[in-house]
Short mmCIF file of C-alpha atoms in Angstrom, two decimals:
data_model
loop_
_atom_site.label_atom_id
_atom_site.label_comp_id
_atom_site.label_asym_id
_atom_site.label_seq_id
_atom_site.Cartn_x
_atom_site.Cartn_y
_atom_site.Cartn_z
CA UNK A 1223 0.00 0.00 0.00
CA UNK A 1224 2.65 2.53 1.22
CA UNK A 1225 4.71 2.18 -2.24
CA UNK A 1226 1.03 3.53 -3.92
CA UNK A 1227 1.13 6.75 -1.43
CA UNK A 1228 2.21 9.07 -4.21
CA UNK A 1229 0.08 7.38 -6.97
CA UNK A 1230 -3.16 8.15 -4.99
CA UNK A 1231 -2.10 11.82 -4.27
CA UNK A 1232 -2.15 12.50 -8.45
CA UNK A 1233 -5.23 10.41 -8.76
CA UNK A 1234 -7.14 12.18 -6.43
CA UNK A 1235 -5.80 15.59 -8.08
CA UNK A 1236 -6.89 14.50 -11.16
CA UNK A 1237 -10.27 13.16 -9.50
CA UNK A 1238 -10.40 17.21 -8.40
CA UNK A 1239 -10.19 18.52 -11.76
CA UNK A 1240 -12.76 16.40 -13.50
CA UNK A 1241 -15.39 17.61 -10.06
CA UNK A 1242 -14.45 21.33 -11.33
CA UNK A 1243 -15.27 20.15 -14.65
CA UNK A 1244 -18.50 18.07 -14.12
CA UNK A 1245 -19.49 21.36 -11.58
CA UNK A 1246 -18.91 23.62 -14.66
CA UNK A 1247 -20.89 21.70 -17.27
CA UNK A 1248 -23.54 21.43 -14.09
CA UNK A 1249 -23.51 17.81 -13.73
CA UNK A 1250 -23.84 17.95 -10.29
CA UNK A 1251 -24.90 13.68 -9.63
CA UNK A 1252 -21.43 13.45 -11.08
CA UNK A 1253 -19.50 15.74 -9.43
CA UNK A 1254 -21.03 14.90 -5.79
CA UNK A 1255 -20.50 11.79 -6.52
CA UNK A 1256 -16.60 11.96 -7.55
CA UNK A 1257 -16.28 14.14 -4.37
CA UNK A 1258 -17.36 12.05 -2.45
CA UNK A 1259 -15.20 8.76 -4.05
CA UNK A 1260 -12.07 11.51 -3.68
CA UNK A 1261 -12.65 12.46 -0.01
CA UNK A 1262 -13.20 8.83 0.99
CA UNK A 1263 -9.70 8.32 -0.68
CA UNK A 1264 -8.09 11.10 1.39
CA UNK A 1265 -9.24 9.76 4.12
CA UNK A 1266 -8.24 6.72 3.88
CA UNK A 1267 -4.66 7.50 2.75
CA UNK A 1268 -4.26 9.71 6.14
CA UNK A 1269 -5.56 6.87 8.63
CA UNK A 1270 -2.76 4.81 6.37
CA UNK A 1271 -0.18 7.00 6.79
CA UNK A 1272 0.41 6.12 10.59
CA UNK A 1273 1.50 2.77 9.64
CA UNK A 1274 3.93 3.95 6.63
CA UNK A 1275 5.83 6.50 8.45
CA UNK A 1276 9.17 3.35 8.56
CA UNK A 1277 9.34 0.17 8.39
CA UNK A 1278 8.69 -1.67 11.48
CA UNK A 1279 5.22 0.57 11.64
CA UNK A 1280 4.86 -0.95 8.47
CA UNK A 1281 5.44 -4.56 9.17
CA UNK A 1282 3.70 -4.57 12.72
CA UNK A 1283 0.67 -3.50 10.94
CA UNK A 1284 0.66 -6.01 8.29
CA UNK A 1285 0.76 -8.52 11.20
CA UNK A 1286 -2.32 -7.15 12.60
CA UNK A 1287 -3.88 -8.65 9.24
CA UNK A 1288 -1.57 -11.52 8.58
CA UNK A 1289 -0.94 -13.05 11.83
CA UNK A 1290 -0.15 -15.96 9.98
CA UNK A 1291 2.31 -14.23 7.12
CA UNK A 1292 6.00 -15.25 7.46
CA UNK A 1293 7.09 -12.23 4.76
CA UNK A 1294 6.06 -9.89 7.67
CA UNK A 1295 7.17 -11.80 10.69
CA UNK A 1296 10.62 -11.28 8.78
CA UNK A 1297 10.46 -7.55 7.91
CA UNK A 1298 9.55 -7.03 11.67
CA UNK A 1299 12.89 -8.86 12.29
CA UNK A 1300 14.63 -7.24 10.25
CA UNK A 1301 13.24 -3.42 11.34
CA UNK A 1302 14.41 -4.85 14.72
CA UNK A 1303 17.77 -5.85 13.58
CA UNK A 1304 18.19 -2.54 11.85
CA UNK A 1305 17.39 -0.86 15.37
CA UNK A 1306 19.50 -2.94 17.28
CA UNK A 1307 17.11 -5.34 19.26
CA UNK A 1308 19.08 -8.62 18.33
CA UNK A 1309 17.22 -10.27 20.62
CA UNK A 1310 13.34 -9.89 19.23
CA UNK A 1311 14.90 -9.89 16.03
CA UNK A 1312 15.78 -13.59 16.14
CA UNK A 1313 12.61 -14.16 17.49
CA UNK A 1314 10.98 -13.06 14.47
CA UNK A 1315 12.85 -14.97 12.34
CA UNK A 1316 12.37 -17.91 14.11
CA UNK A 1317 8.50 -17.47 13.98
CA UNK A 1318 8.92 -16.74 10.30
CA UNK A 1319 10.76 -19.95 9.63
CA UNK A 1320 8.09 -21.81 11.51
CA UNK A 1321 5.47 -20.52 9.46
CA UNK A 1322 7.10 -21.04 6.02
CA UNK A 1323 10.08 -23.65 6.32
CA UNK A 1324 10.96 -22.66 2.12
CA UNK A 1325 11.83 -19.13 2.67
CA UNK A 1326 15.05 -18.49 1.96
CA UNK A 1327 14.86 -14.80 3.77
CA UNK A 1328 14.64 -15.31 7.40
CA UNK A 1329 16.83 -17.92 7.03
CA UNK A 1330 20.02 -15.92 5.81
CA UNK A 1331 18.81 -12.70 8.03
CA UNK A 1332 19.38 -15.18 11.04
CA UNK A 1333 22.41 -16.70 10.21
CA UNK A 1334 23.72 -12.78 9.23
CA UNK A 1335 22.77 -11.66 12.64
CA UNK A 1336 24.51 -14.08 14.40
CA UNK A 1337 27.53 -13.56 12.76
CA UNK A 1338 27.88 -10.19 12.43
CA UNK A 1339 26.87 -10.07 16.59
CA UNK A 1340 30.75 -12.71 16.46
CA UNK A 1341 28.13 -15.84 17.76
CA UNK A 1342 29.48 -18.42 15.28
CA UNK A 1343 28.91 -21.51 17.01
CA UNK A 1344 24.87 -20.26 16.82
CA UNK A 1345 25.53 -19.93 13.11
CA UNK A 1346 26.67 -22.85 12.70
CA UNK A 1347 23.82 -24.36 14.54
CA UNK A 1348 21.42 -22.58 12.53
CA UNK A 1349 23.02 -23.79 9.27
CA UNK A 1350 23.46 -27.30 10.12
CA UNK A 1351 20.44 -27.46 11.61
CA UNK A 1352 18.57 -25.84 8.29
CA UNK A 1353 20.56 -28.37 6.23
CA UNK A 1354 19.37 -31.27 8.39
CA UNK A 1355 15.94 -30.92 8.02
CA UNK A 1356 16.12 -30.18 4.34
CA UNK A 1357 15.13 -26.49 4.97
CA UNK A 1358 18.56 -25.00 3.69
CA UNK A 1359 19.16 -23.13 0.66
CA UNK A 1360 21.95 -22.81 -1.42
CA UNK A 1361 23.32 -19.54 0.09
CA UNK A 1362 23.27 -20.72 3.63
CA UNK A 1363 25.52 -24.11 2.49
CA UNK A 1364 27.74 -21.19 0.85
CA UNK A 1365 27.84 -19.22 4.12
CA UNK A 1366 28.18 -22.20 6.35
CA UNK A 1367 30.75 -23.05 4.18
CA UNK A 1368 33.08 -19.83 4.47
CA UNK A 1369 32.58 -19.96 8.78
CA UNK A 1370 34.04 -23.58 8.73
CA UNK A 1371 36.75 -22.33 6.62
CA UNK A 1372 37.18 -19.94 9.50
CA UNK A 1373 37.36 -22.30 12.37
CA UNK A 1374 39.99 -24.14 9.77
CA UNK A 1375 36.97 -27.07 9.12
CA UNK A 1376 38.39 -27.29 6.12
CA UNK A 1377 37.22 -30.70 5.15
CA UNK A 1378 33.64 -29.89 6.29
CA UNK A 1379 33.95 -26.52 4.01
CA UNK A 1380 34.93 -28.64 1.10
CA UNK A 1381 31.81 -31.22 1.12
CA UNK A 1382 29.61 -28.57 1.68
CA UNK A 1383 31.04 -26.54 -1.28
CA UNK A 1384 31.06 -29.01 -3.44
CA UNK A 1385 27.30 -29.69 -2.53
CA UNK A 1386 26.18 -26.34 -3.29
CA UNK A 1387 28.29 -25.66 -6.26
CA UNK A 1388 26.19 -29.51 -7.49
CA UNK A 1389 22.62 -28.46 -6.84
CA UNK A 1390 23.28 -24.73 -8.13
CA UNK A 1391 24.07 -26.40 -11.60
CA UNK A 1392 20.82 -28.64 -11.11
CA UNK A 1393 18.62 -25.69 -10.56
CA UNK A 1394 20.63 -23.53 -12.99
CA UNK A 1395 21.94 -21.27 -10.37
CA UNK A 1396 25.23 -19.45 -11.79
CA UNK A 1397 25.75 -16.84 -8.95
CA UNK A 1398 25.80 -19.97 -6.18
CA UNK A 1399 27.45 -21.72 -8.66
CA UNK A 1400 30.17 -19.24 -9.18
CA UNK A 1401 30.57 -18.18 -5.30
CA UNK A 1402 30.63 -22.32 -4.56
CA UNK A 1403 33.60 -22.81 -6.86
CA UNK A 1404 35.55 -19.46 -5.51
CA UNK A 1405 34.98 -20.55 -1.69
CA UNK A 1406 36.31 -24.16 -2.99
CA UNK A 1407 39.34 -22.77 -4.29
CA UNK A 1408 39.71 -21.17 -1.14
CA UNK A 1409 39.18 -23.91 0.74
CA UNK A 1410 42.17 -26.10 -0.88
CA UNK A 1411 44.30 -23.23 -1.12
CA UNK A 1412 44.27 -23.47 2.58
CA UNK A 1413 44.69 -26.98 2.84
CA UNK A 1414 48.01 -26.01 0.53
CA UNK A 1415 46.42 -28.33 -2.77
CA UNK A 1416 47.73 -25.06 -4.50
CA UNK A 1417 46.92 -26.72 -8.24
CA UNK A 1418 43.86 -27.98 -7.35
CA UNK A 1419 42.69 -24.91 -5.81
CA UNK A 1420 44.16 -22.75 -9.03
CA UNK A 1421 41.77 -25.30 -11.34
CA UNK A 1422 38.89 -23.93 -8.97
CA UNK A 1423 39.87 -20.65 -9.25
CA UNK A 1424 40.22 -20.79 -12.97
CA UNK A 1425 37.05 -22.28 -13.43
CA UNK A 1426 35.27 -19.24 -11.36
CA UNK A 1427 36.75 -17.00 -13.74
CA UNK A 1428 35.28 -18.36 -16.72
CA UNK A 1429 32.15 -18.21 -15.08
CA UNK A 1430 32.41 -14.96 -13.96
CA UNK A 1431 30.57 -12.55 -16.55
CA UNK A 1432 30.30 -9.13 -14.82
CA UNK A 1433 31.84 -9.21 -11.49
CA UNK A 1434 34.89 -6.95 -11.58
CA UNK A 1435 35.59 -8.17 -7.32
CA UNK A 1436 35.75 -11.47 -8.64
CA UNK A 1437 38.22 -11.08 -11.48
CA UNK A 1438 40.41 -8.82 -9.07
CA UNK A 1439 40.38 -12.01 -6.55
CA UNK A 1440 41.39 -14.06 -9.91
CA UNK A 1441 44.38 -12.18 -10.48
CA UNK A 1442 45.57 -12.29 -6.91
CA UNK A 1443 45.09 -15.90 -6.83
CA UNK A 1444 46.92 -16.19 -10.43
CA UNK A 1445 50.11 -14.18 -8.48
CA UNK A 1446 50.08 -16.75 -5.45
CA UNK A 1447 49.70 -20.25 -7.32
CA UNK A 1448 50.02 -19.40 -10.84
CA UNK A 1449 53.50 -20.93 -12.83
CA UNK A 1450 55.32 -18.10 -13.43
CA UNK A 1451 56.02 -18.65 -17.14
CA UNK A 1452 52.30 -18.35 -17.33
CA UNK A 1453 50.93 -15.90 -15.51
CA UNK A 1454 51.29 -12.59 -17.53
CA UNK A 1455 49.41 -14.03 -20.68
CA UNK A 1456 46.58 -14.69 -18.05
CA UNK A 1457 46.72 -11.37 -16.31
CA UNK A 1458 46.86 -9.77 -20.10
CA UNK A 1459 43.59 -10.95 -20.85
CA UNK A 1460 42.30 -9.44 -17.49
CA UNK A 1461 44.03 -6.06 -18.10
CA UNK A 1462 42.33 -5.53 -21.21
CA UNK A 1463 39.02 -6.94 -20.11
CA UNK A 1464 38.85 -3.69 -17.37
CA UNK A 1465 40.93 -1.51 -19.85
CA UNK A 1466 39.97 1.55 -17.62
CA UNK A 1467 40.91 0.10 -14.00
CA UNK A 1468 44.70 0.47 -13.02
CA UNK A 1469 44.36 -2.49 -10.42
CA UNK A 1470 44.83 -4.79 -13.26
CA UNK A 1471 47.59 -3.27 -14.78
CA UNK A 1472 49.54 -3.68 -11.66
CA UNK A 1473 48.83 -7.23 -11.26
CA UNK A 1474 49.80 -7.26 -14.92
CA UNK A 1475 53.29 -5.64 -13.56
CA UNK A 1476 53.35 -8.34 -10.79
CA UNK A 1477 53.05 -10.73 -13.20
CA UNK A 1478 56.06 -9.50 -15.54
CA UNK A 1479 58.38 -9.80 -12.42
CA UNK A 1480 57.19 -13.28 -11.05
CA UNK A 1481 58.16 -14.07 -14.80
CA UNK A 1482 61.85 -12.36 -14.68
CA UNK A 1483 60.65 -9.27 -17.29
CA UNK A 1484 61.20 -5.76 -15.19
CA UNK A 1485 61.23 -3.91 -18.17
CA UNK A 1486 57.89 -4.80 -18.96
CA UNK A 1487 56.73 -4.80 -16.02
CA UNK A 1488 58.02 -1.43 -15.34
CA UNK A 1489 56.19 -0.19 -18.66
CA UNK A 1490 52.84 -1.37 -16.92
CA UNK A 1491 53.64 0.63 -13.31
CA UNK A 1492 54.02 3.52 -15.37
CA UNK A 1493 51.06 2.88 -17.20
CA UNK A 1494 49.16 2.36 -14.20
CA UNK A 1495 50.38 5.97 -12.92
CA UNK A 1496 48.37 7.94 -15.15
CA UNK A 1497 45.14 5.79 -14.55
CA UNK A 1498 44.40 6.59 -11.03
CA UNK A 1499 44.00 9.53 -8.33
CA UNK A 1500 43.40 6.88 -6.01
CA UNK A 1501 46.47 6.85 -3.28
CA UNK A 1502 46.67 3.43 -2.55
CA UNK A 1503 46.96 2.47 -5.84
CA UNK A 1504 49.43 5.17 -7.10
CA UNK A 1505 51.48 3.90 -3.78
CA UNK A 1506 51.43 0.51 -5.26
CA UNK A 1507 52.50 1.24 -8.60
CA UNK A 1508 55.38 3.40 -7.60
CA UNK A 1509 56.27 0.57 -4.96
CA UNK A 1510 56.40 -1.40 -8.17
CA UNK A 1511 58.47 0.76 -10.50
CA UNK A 1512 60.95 0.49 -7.60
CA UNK A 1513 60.87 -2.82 -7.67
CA UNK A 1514 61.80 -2.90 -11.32
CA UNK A 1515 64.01 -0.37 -11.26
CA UNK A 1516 66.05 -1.68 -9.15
CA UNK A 1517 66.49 -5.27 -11.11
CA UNK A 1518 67.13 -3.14 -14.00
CA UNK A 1519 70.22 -1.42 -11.73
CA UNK A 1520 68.79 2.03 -11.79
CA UNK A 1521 69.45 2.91 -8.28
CA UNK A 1522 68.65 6.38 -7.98
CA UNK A 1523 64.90 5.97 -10.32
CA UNK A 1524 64.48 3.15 -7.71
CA UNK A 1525 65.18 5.99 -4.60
CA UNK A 1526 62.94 8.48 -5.74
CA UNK A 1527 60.22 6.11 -6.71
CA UNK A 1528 60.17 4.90 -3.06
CA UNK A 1529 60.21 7.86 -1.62
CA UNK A 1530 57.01 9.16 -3.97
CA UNK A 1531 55.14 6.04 -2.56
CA UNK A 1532 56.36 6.62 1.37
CA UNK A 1533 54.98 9.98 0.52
CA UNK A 1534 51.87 8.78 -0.77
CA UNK A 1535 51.09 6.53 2.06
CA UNK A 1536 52.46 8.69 5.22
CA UNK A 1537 49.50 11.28 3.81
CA UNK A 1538 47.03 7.59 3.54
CA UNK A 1539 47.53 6.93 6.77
CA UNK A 1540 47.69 10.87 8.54
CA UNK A 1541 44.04 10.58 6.61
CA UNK A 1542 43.29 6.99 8.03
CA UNK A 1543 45.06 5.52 10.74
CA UNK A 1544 43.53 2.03 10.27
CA UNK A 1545 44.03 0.78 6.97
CA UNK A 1546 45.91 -2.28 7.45
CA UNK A 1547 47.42 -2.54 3.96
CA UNK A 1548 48.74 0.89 3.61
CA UNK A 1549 50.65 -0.11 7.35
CA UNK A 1550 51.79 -3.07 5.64
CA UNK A 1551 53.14 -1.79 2.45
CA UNK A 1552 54.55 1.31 4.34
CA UNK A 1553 56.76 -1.20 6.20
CA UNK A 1554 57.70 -3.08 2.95
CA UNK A 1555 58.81 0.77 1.72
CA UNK A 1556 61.12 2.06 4.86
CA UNK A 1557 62.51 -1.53 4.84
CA UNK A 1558 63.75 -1.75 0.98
CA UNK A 1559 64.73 2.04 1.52
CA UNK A 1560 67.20 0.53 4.12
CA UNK A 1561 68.54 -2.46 2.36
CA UNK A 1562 66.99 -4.95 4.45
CA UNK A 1563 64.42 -7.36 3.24
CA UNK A 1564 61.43 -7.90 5.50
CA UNK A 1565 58.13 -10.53 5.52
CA UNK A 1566 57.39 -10.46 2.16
CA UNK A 1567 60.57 -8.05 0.54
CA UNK A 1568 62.67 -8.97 -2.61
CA UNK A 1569 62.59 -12.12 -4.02
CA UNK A 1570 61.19 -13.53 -7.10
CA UNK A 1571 57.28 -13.14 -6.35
CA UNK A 1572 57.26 -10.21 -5.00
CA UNK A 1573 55.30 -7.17 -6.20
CA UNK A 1574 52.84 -4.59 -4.96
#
């Protein structure tokens, strides 16, 4: 009803005019009788607008009608969530899930709120429990699926991966499909089967259509596990996919040094200069034009380049104190300025 507020307003404008109209032409059943139909409508829409003014108005006052309507026991939870009352929140979507054990809504609001409150073991419950009873969906395996991968259940993670990424093909699901196969990659990355979790990764990729997060994951997962000798045709492809986005011609730069090239990928640093006023990135490509300047022997362009990118992220961090990778890469900086290779410093893979 609420989403028809402003609809009613015009009609019963236009309901005015044709009253001034029927009055001029004296038809005077006609107009009383529109008048009437348009001040009834007014009416109405006021004694409505008490239960539109947000949205836990709203859904307590569909569940003065629909006692029985999971689809509002959940937007009450969620108005309640959004207000921070955890507790009748998970109420709510408990009743909800009663009512209508196939809805996939209250089910993934739950299992949200429970992990964004840090209660993972009730997550878990939640999710196993769901999956028990046959009343999971395909997003909850995927989210069960990346909290077991962070209690390091790794070979619980797997099956239920590989069980989601299976019924997402059989309902013709790509998005679960595509998340399934990612998380799996993940998952045997950590359990260091570093080809077989490149295959998964790969095969995300090609199912990937639009997603420019998931090709950016691709490329870092191409610089971790990828054979060297391969990776910059790979990363090509990418950088000319997002022709516009300077992330990918850094990776690109990685990838020319994890091959041996630093003139190339010095060419794509460079490149990547004049493609971004972001900071962090500009950081990243100068950190990387030191890198292959200084395999190319040019000391001093390999000086000045890290002192442009300790520039770069001293102002990052005066502006934001906690961004992590800005610390890190700071610390990679001051340590190659001073000769002395830290976690991560020269070596054969490294790069921004």
């Amino acid at each position: 009803g609420r989403y028809l507020y402003l609809p009613a307003a015009m009609l019963a404008g236009a309901g005015g005019i044709l009253v001034c109209r029927f009055a001029r032409e004296r038809r005077r059943a006609v107009a009383v009788g529109t008048a009437f139909v348009v001040l009834l409508g007014v009416l109405l829409s006021q004694a409505r607008t008490r239960d539109w003014k947000d949205d836990l108005t709203f859904w307590r006052a569909q569940l003065r009608v629909q006692p029985w309507s999971a689809l509002a026991h959940t937007g009450v939870g969620f108005a309640l969530a959004e207000r921070s009352r955890p507790s009748e929140a998970i109420l709510c979507y408990r009743r909800a899930m009663e009512l209508d054990p196939g809805l996939a809504q209250p089910i993934n609001y739950l299992f949200d709120l429970y992990f964004s409150l840090g209660q993972e073991e009730q997550a878990l419950l939640v999710a196993r429990e769901l999956l028990h009873r046959g009343r999971g969906n395909l997003e909850s395996m995927n989210k069960l699926g990346c909290v077991l991968l962070m209690k390091k259940k790794f070979p619980e993670a797997e099956e239920l991966f590989l069980r989601a990424r299976d019924l997402g093909w059989g309902s013709g699901r790509r998005q679960v499909v595509l998340q399934a196969t990612f998380n799996l990659g993940r998952c045997r990355e950590k359990m260091g089967r570093r080809e077989e979790a490149l295959l998964e990764y790969r095969r995300a990729h090609g199912l990937n259509l639009y997603s420019e997060w998931y090709a950016r994951e691709f490329a870092d997962a191409l610089l971790r596990l990828g054979p060297p000798g391969e990776i910059p045709g790979e990363l090509e492809t990418l950088a000319d996919r997002f022709p516009d986005r300077a992330e990918f011609r850094i990776a690109l730069g990685n990838g020319w040094l994890l091959s041996g090239d630093p003139g190339r990928a010095g060419a794509c640093f460079d490149l990547a200069q004049g493609m971004t006023e972001d900071p962090f990135l500009r950081a990243q490509a100068w950190y990387g034009r030191a890198v292959s300047r200084e395999r190319l022997g040019q000391v001093e362009e390999c000086r000045r380049a890290l002192e442009e990118a300790r520039k770069l992220l001293r102002a990052l961090l005066g502006e934001n104190p906690a961004h992590g990778e800005a610390g890190k890469l700071l610390l990679r900086v001051l340590r190659r300025r001073e000769g002395v290779p830290g976690p991560g410093g020269p070596g054969p893979r490294e790069g921004p």
